Every structure is written in structure tokens, then in C-alpha cells.
mmCIF file of C-alpha atoms in Angstrom:
data_model
loop_
_atom_site.group_PDB
_atom_site.id
_atom_site.type_symbol
_atom_site.label_atom_id
_atom_site.label_comp_id
_atom_site.label_asym_id
_atom_site.label_seq_id
_atom_site.Cartn_x
_atom_site.Cartn_y
_atom_site.Cartn_z
ATOM 1 C CA MET A 1 34.144 -40.453 -22.481
ATOM 2 C CA LYS A 2 34.989 -43.963 -23.838
ATOM 3 C CA ARG A 3 38.198 -44.775 -23.436
ATOM 4 C CA GLU A 4 39.717 -47.384 -24.977
ATOM 5 C CA THR A 5 41.246 -50.955 -23.148
ATOM 6 C CA ARG A 6 44.838 -50.128 -22.107
ATOM 7 C CA GLU A 7 47.550 -52.297 -24.101
ATOM 8 C CA GLY A 8 48.819 -55.114 -21.781
ATOM 9 C CA TYR A 9 44.612 -55.374 -20.479
ATOM 10 C CA GLU A 10 42.605 -57.799 -21.279
ATOM 11 C CA GLY A 11 39.097 -58.922 -20.319
ATOM 12 C CA THR A 12 36.589 -61.736 -21.330
ATOM 13 C CA GLY A 13 33.132 -62.967 -20.097
ATOM 14 C CA PRO A 14 29.640 -61.915 -20.011
ATOM 15 C CA GLY A 15 28.793 -58.314 -19.917
ATOM 16 C CA ALA A 16 30.658 -54.503 -20.236
ATOM 17 C CA ILE A 17 34.438 -55.032 -19.627
ATOM 18 C CA THR A 18 36.209 -51.678 -18.748
ATOM 19 C CA PRO A 19 39.653 -50.446 -20.151
ATOM 20 C CA ASP A 20 42.083 -52.212 -17.855
ATOM 21 C CA GLY A 21 39.953 -55.496 -18.252
ATOM 22 C CA CYS A 22 37.769 -55.915 -15.313
ATOM 23 C CA ALA A 23 33.786 -56.817 -16.160
ATOM 24 C CA VAL A 24 31.386 -55.434 -14.407
ATOM 25 C CA GLU A 25 28.642 -57.821 -13.576
ATOM 26 C CA LEU A 26 31.893 -60.056 -12.054
ATOM 27 C CA TYR A 27 32.554 -57.210 -9.679
ATOM 28 C CA SER A 28 28.919 -56.537 -9.184
ATOM 29 C CA ARG A 29 29.101 -60.275 -7.988
ATOM 30 C CA LEU A 30 32.260 -60.448 -5.673
ATOM 31 C CA PRO A 31 31.968 -59.645 -1.735
ATOM 32 C CA ILE A 32 34.070 -57.025 -0.096
ATOM 33 C CA GLY A 33 36.662 -58.959 3.211
ATOM 34 C CA ASP A 34 37.048 -56.586 5.874
ATOM 35 C CA GLU A 35 38.446 -53.646 4.117
ATOM 36 C CA PRO A 36 35.736 -51.039 5.099
ATOM 37 C CA ASP A 37 36.338 -52.194 9.225
ATOM 38 C CA VAL A 38 40.309 -51.209 8.532
ATOM 39 C CA ILE A 39 39.371 -47.975 6.567
ATOM 40 C CA ALA A 40 36.980 -47.177 9.188
ATOM 41 C CA ALA A 41 39.300 -47.728 12.048
ATOM 42 C CA ALA A 42 42.130 -45.382 10.194
ATOM 43 C CA VAL A 43 40.257 -42.197 9.770
ATOM 44 C CA PRO A 44 38.057 -39.631 11.377
ATOM 45 C CA ALA A 45 34.226 -40.847 11.805
ATOM 46 C CA GLY A 46 32.470 -38.954 9.544
ATOM 47 C CA ALA A 47 35.074 -38.355 6.810
ATOM 48 C CA HIS A 48 34.791 -37.456 3.079
ATOM 49 C CA ILE A 49 36.720 -40.044 1.675
ATOM 50 C CA LEU A 50 38.007 -39.465 -2.263
ATOM 51 C CA GLU A 51 37.501 -43.223 -3.995
ATOM 52 C CA LEU A 52 39.877 -43.172 -6.446
ATOM 53 C CA GLY A 53 38.689 -46.407 -8.532
ATOM 54 C CA SER A 54 35.240 -47.157 -6.776
ATOM 55 C CA GLY A 55 34.157 -49.603 -9.325
ATOM 56 C CA VAL A 56 30.675 -51.017 -8.823
ATOM 57 C CA GLY A 57 30.892 -49.834 -5.166
ATOM 58 C CA ARG A 58 32.330 -52.890 -3.436
ATOM 59 C CA MET A 59 33.554 -50.536 -0.785
ATOM 60 C CA THR A 60 31.557 -47.295 -1.461
ATOM 61 C CA HIS A 61 28.131 -49.175 -0.095
ATOM 62 C CA PRO A 62 30.154 -50.519 3.184
ATOM 63 C CA LEU A 63 31.871 -46.793 4.166
ATOM 64 C CA LEU A 64 28.451 -45.033 3.527
ATOM 65 C CA GLU A 65 26.543 -47.168 5.833
ATOM 66 C CA ARG A 66 29.309 -46.549 8.788
ATOM 67 C CA GLY A 67 28.625 -42.773 8.292
ATOM 68 C CA PHE A 68 31.220 -41.431 5.658
ATOM 69 C CA THR A 69 30.871 -38.867 2.592
ATOM 70 C CA VAL A 70 31.726 -40.790 -0.254
ATOM 71 C CA THR A 71 32.768 -39.055 -3.726
ATOM 72 C CA ALA A 72 33.280 -42.625 -6.152
ATOM 73 C CA VAL A 73 35.761 -41.711 -9.617
ATOM 74 C CA ASP A 74 36.072 -44.389 -12.002
ATOM 75 C CA GLU A 75 36.725 -44.300 -15.609
ATOM 76 C CA SER A 76 33.896 -46.543 -16.650
ATOM 77 C CA ALA A 77 30.257 -45.349 -16.723
ATOM 78 C CA GLU A 78 29.108 -48.823 -16.737
ATOM 79 C CA MET A 79 30.760 -49.426 -12.937
ATOM 80 C CA LEU A 80 29.172 -45.989 -11.924
ATOM 81 C CA GLU A 81 26.099 -46.970 -12.982
ATOM 82 C CA ARG A 82 25.888 -49.356 -9.884
ATOM 83 C CA VAL A 83 27.159 -47.272 -7.675
ATOM 84 C CA ARG A 84 23.879 -45.797 -4.770
ATOM 85 C CA GLY A 85 23.817 -43.080 -2.635
ATOM 86 C CA ALA A 86 27.751 -41.839 -3.228
ATOM 87 C CA ARG A 87 28.202 -39.083 -5.698
ATOM 88 C CA THR A 88 29.943 -40.332 -8.431
ATOM 89 C CA ILE A 89 32.295 -38.708 -10.466
ATOM 90 C CA HIS A 90 33.347 -40.253 -14.526
ATOM 91 C CA SER A 91 37.324 -39.569 -15.233
ATOM 92 C CA PRO A 92 40.211 -41.316 -15.558
ATOM 93 C CA ILE A 93 42.008 -41.258 -11.857
ATOM 94 C CA GLU A 94 45.415 -39.690 -13.628
ATOM 95 C CA ASP A 95 42.892 -37.186 -14.647
ATOM 96 C CA LEU A 96 40.831 -36.141 -12.329
ATOM 97 C CA GLU A 97 40.978 -31.736 -11.319
ATOM 98 C CA LEU A 98 38.601 -31.207 -8.642
ATOM 99 C CA ASP A 99 38.213 -28.027 -7.067
ATOM 100 C CA GLU A 100 37.958 -29.320 -3.600
ATOM 101 C CA LYS A 101 39.871 -31.273 -0.990
ATOM 102 C CA PHE A 102 39.291 -34.180 0.935
ATOM 103 C CA ASP A 103 39.594 -35.728 4.714
ATOM 104 C CA VAL A 104 40.277 -39.326 3.017
ATOM 105 C CA VAL A 105 41.615 -39.895 -0.434
ATOM 106 C CA MET A 106 42.116 -44.066 -0.986
ATOM 107 C CA LEU A 107 43.451 -45.421 -3.739
ATOM 108 C CA ALA A 108 42.307 -49.484 -3.199
ATOM 109 C CA SER A 109 42.358 -52.387 -6.053
ATOM 110 C CA PHE A 110 46.248 -52.658 -6.314
ATOM 111 C CA LEU A 111 46.458 -49.760 -8.661
ATOM 112 C CA VAL A 112 49.199 -48.204 -6.898
ATOM 113 C CA HIS A 113 51.123 -51.466 -8.369
ATOM 114 C CA ALA A 114 50.294 -49.846 -12.666
ATOM 115 C CA GLY A 115 52.717 -51.443 -14.458
ATOM 116 C CA ASP A 116 53.228 -47.862 -16.651
ATOM 117 C CA VAL A 117 55.634 -45.896 -13.631
ATOM 118 C CA GLU A 118 53.738 -42.679 -15.386
ATOM 119 C CA VAL A 119 50.387 -44.160 -14.574
ATOM 120 C CA ARG A 120 51.514 -44.530 -11.091
ATOM 121 C CA ARG A 121 53.169 -41.126 -10.998
ATOM 122 C CA GLY A 122 49.960 -39.294 -12.064
ATOM 123 C CA LEU A 123 47.318 -41.829 -9.876
ATOM 124 C CA LEU A 124 49.959 -40.608 -6.869
ATOM 125 C CA ARG A 125 49.521 -36.714 -7.986
ATOM 126 C CA THR A 126 45.901 -36.879 -8.126
ATOM 127 C CA CYS A 127 45.993 -38.143 -4.393
ATOM 128 C CA VAL A 128 48.116 -35.192 -3.263
ATOM 129 C CA ARG A 129 45.892 -33.177 -5.313
ATOM 130 C CA HIS A 130 42.485 -33.472 -4.029
ATOM 131 C CA LEU A 131 44.254 -34.115 0.084
ATOM 132 C CA ALA A 132 43.309 -31.596 2.634
ATOM 133 C CA GLU A 133 45.843 -30.409 5.085
ATOM 134 C CA GLY A 134 46.032 -33.144 7.612
ATOM 135 C CA GLY A 135 44.321 -35.278 5.630
ATOM 136 C CA ARG A 136 45.058 -39.306 5.445
ATOM 137 C CA VAL A 137 46.110 -41.960 1.577
ATOM 138 C CA LEU A 138 44.971 -45.437 2.065
ATOM 139 C CA ILE A 139 46.903 -46.959 -0.475
ATOM 140 C CA GLN A 140 46.251 -51.122 -1.189
ATOM 141 C CA ARG A 141 49.666 -52.733 -1.779
ATOM 142 C CA GLU A 142 49.867 -56.646 -3.051
ATOM 143 C CA GLY A 143 50.995 -58.810 -0.380
ATOM 144 C CA ALA A 144 54.593 -60.121 -0.086
ATOM 145 C CA ASP A 145 53.197 -63.737 -1.785
ATOM 146 C CA TYR A 146 51.194 -61.974 -4.663
ATOM 147 C CA HIS A 147 52.971 -63.350 -7.846
ATOM 148 C CA THR A 148 54.558 -66.381 -6.428
ATOM 149 C CA ASN A 149 53.350 -70.158 -5.710
ATOM 150 C CA LEU A 150 51.245 -69.664 -8.862
ATOM 151 C CA PRO A 151 48.282 -70.765 -9.840
ATOM 152 C CA ARG A 152 46.312 -70.674 -6.818
ATOM 153 C CA GLU A 153 43.148 -70.610 -6.260
ATOM 154 C CA ARG A 154 40.144 -69.755 -3.406
ATOM 155 C CA VAL A 155 36.415 -70.799 -3.251
ATOM 156 C CA GLY A 156 34.192 -67.230 -3.795
ATOM 157 C CA PRO A 157 30.705 -66.814 -3.493
ATOM 158 C CA ALA A 158 27.782 -68.532 -4.948
ATOM 159 C CA GLY A 159 29.829 -71.392 -5.877
ATOM 160 C CA SER A 160 32.612 -69.539 -7.508
ATOM 161 C CA THR A 161 36.370 -70.347 -7.708
ATOM 162 C CA ILE A 162 38.335 -67.472 -7.883
ATOM 163 C CA ARG A 163 42.021 -68.468 -9.358
ATOM 164 C CA LEU A 164 45.369 -66.262 -9.752
ATOM 165 C CA VAL A 165 46.555 -68.473 -12.643
ATOM 166 C CA SER A 166 49.792 -66.677 -14.033
ATOM 167 C CA SER A 167 52.168 -63.905 -13.269
ATOM 168 C CA GLU A 168 54.696 -63.702 -15.781
ATOM 169 C CA PRO A 169 57.905 -61.552 -16.447
ATOM 170 C CA VAL A 170 57.444 -59.202 -19.425
ATOM 171 C CA GLY A 171 60.292 -57.144 -18.996
ATOM 172 C CA ASP A 172 61.152 -53.564 -17.085
ATOM 173 C CA GLY A 173 60.097 -54.872 -13.708
ATOM 174 C CA VAL A 174 56.569 -55.243 -14.979
ATOM 175 C CA HIS A 175 54.491 -58.656 -14.923
ATOM 176 C CA SER A 176 51.405 -59.787 -16.766
ATOM 177 C CA VAL A 177 48.952 -61.325 -14.656
ATOM 178 C CA HIS A 178 45.964 -63.556 -15.185
ATOM 179 C CA ALA A 179 43.473 -64.303 -13.139
ATOM 180 C CA GLU A 180 39.994 -66.579 -13.815
ATOM 181 C CA TYR A 181 36.074 -66.667 -11.701
ATOM 182 C CA GLU A 182 34.649 -69.253 -12.653
ATOM 183 C CA PHE A 183 30.612 -69.315 -11.607
ATOM 184 C CA PRO A 184 28.133 -72.263 -12.163
ATOM 185 C CA ASP A 185 26.469 -69.900 -14.909
ATOM 186 C CA ALA A 186 29.276 -67.836 -16.201
ATOM 187 C CA THR A 187 33.300 -67.488 -16.569
ATOM 188 C CA TRP A 188 35.141 -64.226 -16.486
ATOM 189 C CA THR A 189 38.876 -63.976 -17.221
ATOM 190 C CA GLN A 190 41.358 -61.038 -16.321
ATOM 191 C CA THR A 191 44.753 -60.209 -17.878
ATOM 192 C CA PHE A 192 46.447 -56.949 -16.597
ATOM 193 C CA LEU A 193 49.948 -55.735 -16.121
ATOM 194 C CA ALA A 194 51.281 -55.049 -12.373
ATOM 195 C CA ARG A 195 55.066 -53.780 -11.083
ATOM 196 C CA PRO A 196 55.532 -56.126 -8.018
ATOM 197 C CA LEU A 197 57.225 -53.593 -5.491
ATOM 198 C CA THR A 198 59.496 -53.756 -2.646
ATOM 199 C CA PRO A 199 58.564 -51.325 0.856
ATOM 200 C CA GLU A 200 61.756 -49.943 0.152
ATOM 201 C CA GLN A 201 60.649 -49.450 -3.257
ATOM 202 C CA PHE A 202 56.732 -48.239 -2.492
ATOM 203 C CA GLU A 203 58.046 -45.764 -0.181
ATOM 204 C CA GLU A 204 60.190 -44.495 -2.376
ATOM 205 C CA ALA A 205 57.438 -43.919 -5.062
ATOM 206 C CA LEU A 206 54.991 -42.284 -1.816
ATOM 207 C CA GLY A 207 58.400 -39.805 -1.479
ATOM 208 C CA GLU A 208 58.602 -39.162 -5.401
ATOM 209 C CA ALA A 209 54.671 -37.923 -4.595
ATOM 210 C CA GLY A 210 55.078 -36.285 -1.319
ATOM 211 C CA LEU A 211 54.107 -38.282 0.554
ATOM 212 C CA ARG A 212 55.282 -40.534 3.755
ATOM 213 C CA VAL A 213 54.230 -44.076 5.408
ATOM 214 C CA ASP A 214 52.384 -43.320 8.986
ATOM 215 C CA ARG A 215 51.510 -46.724 9.328
ATOM 216 C CA TYR A 216 51.144 -49.980 7.830
ATOM 217 C CA LEU A 217 47.231 -50.889 9.143
ATOM 218 C CA THR A 218 47.712 -54.495 8.474
ATOM 219 C CA GLU A 219 49.959 -57.238 9.585
ATOM 220 C CA ASP A 220 50.115 -58.429 5.922
ATOM 221 C CA GLY A 221 50.903 -54.474 4.997
ATOM 222 C CA VAL A 222 48.798 -54.533 2.443
ATOM 223 C CA TRP A 223 46.872 -51.802 3.791
ATOM 224 C CA VAL A 224 48.632 -48.335 4.346
ATOM 225 C CA ARG A 225 48.237 -45.094 5.842
ATOM 226 C CA SER A 226 49.793 -42.495 4.476
ATOM 227 C CA VAL A 227 49.895 -38.674 4.612
ATOM 228 C CA ARG A 228 52.392 -35.592 3.429
ATOM 229 C CA GLY A 229 56.228 -36.038 3.855
#
């Protein structure tokens, strides 16, 4: 299943590039933060998690180590080749239709901010379609200052620099965001579309899909636990 690059998305640098501009080798190098601990504290021990947009398994592998069962879904076969120890499914998230339900469905990587409203609706419908009775959907949102005070950068692993260069409005509430990742031996860039959402707009989008916020899991409001509304 080969999918063309999504309109408005682009990536450059060594190795395979996914339809949304992500570089497989780059994401294999980026470490995970405290997200697995946030998730583990918000869901039942040993839960079966449907991870939508797993990438190379940066979140998958720590969750497996914490005793969860993970089904990892991604539209990039090259990304899924890097996942170890989990069942993997190669599919665009919006098209996913498994004949099973999960204790937890996870939509990370700011995917809820998809520039295309219909894509966002498809993502959230997939979450609800695969949610077991009494289950929980965990969603990662953009921080309040994600699109402001740019450019900004931080030091990454192995002497790298991770830089969010710009976020330019391109119409209909959508921004074109450009990021750069400089390592001593390679440089990658990614350009993608994102739709900033206020908390009210975010909760309205959830409500449209039949979900509601159960609890904001982090002080910055980036991680959210939602349930059927």
C-alpha cells in the first residue's frame, strides 16, 4: 500500500519519508519523554492499547515494557518495520476498520490538529469505532504557545538541534509549520499543516465525534483522557 505525499506536507533528508513528511530514520533517533508514564497513570494496568500513528514505536516500546499489549497502526510500512514486540497494522488511520474493541485508543503526535477537518473527523471516528465499553481515548494536543514565539529551538540527542522555524497561516484557520532537525551527520526538515484549536474548539470537535473530556492529564493540557459522551 503506497500512499502519495499528502498535499501541503513535505519532508527532506536521508532515508524514507512518509506521506505526511516524517523521516523514518529521524524518528528512530528521537527519544521519548515522560509520555509513557503519563499514559500508564491514566489507564488500567495491562490494558490493550490501540496506538494510532505509532511511527517507529517510540511510544510503543516503552508501553510494552510497562506491561501493556499494543496494536500499532501506521500508514507507513517503513515506520512499522522498526516496531518490535507489538502487533502491527499497515493502514491509514481514517480507513481503519478492525472487528475488535480496545480498552484504550491513543491518538498522539498532535494528529487531532490535522489541517483537513474531514481528516480530523475520520481520525476521531476511528477512535470511537474501536473503543470498548467503558474505554478511554488518550489524545495529545498542541500546547498553547505551539504556533507563537518562533523560531525556537532545543538541544536534542547526540548533539542535535531541533528547531521549530515557522508557522504561517495559509487560510481557513490552517497553518503551514516548518521544522528542522540538525544532527552532526545529517539534517532533516518537515513541513506540515496544522489547525490550531482552542480548548473550546477541541472539546467541540470531540463532542461532534461522541466523545467528551474526562480529564486533562498534564498541567499544560497537552495530554487528555476522553470517554464516550
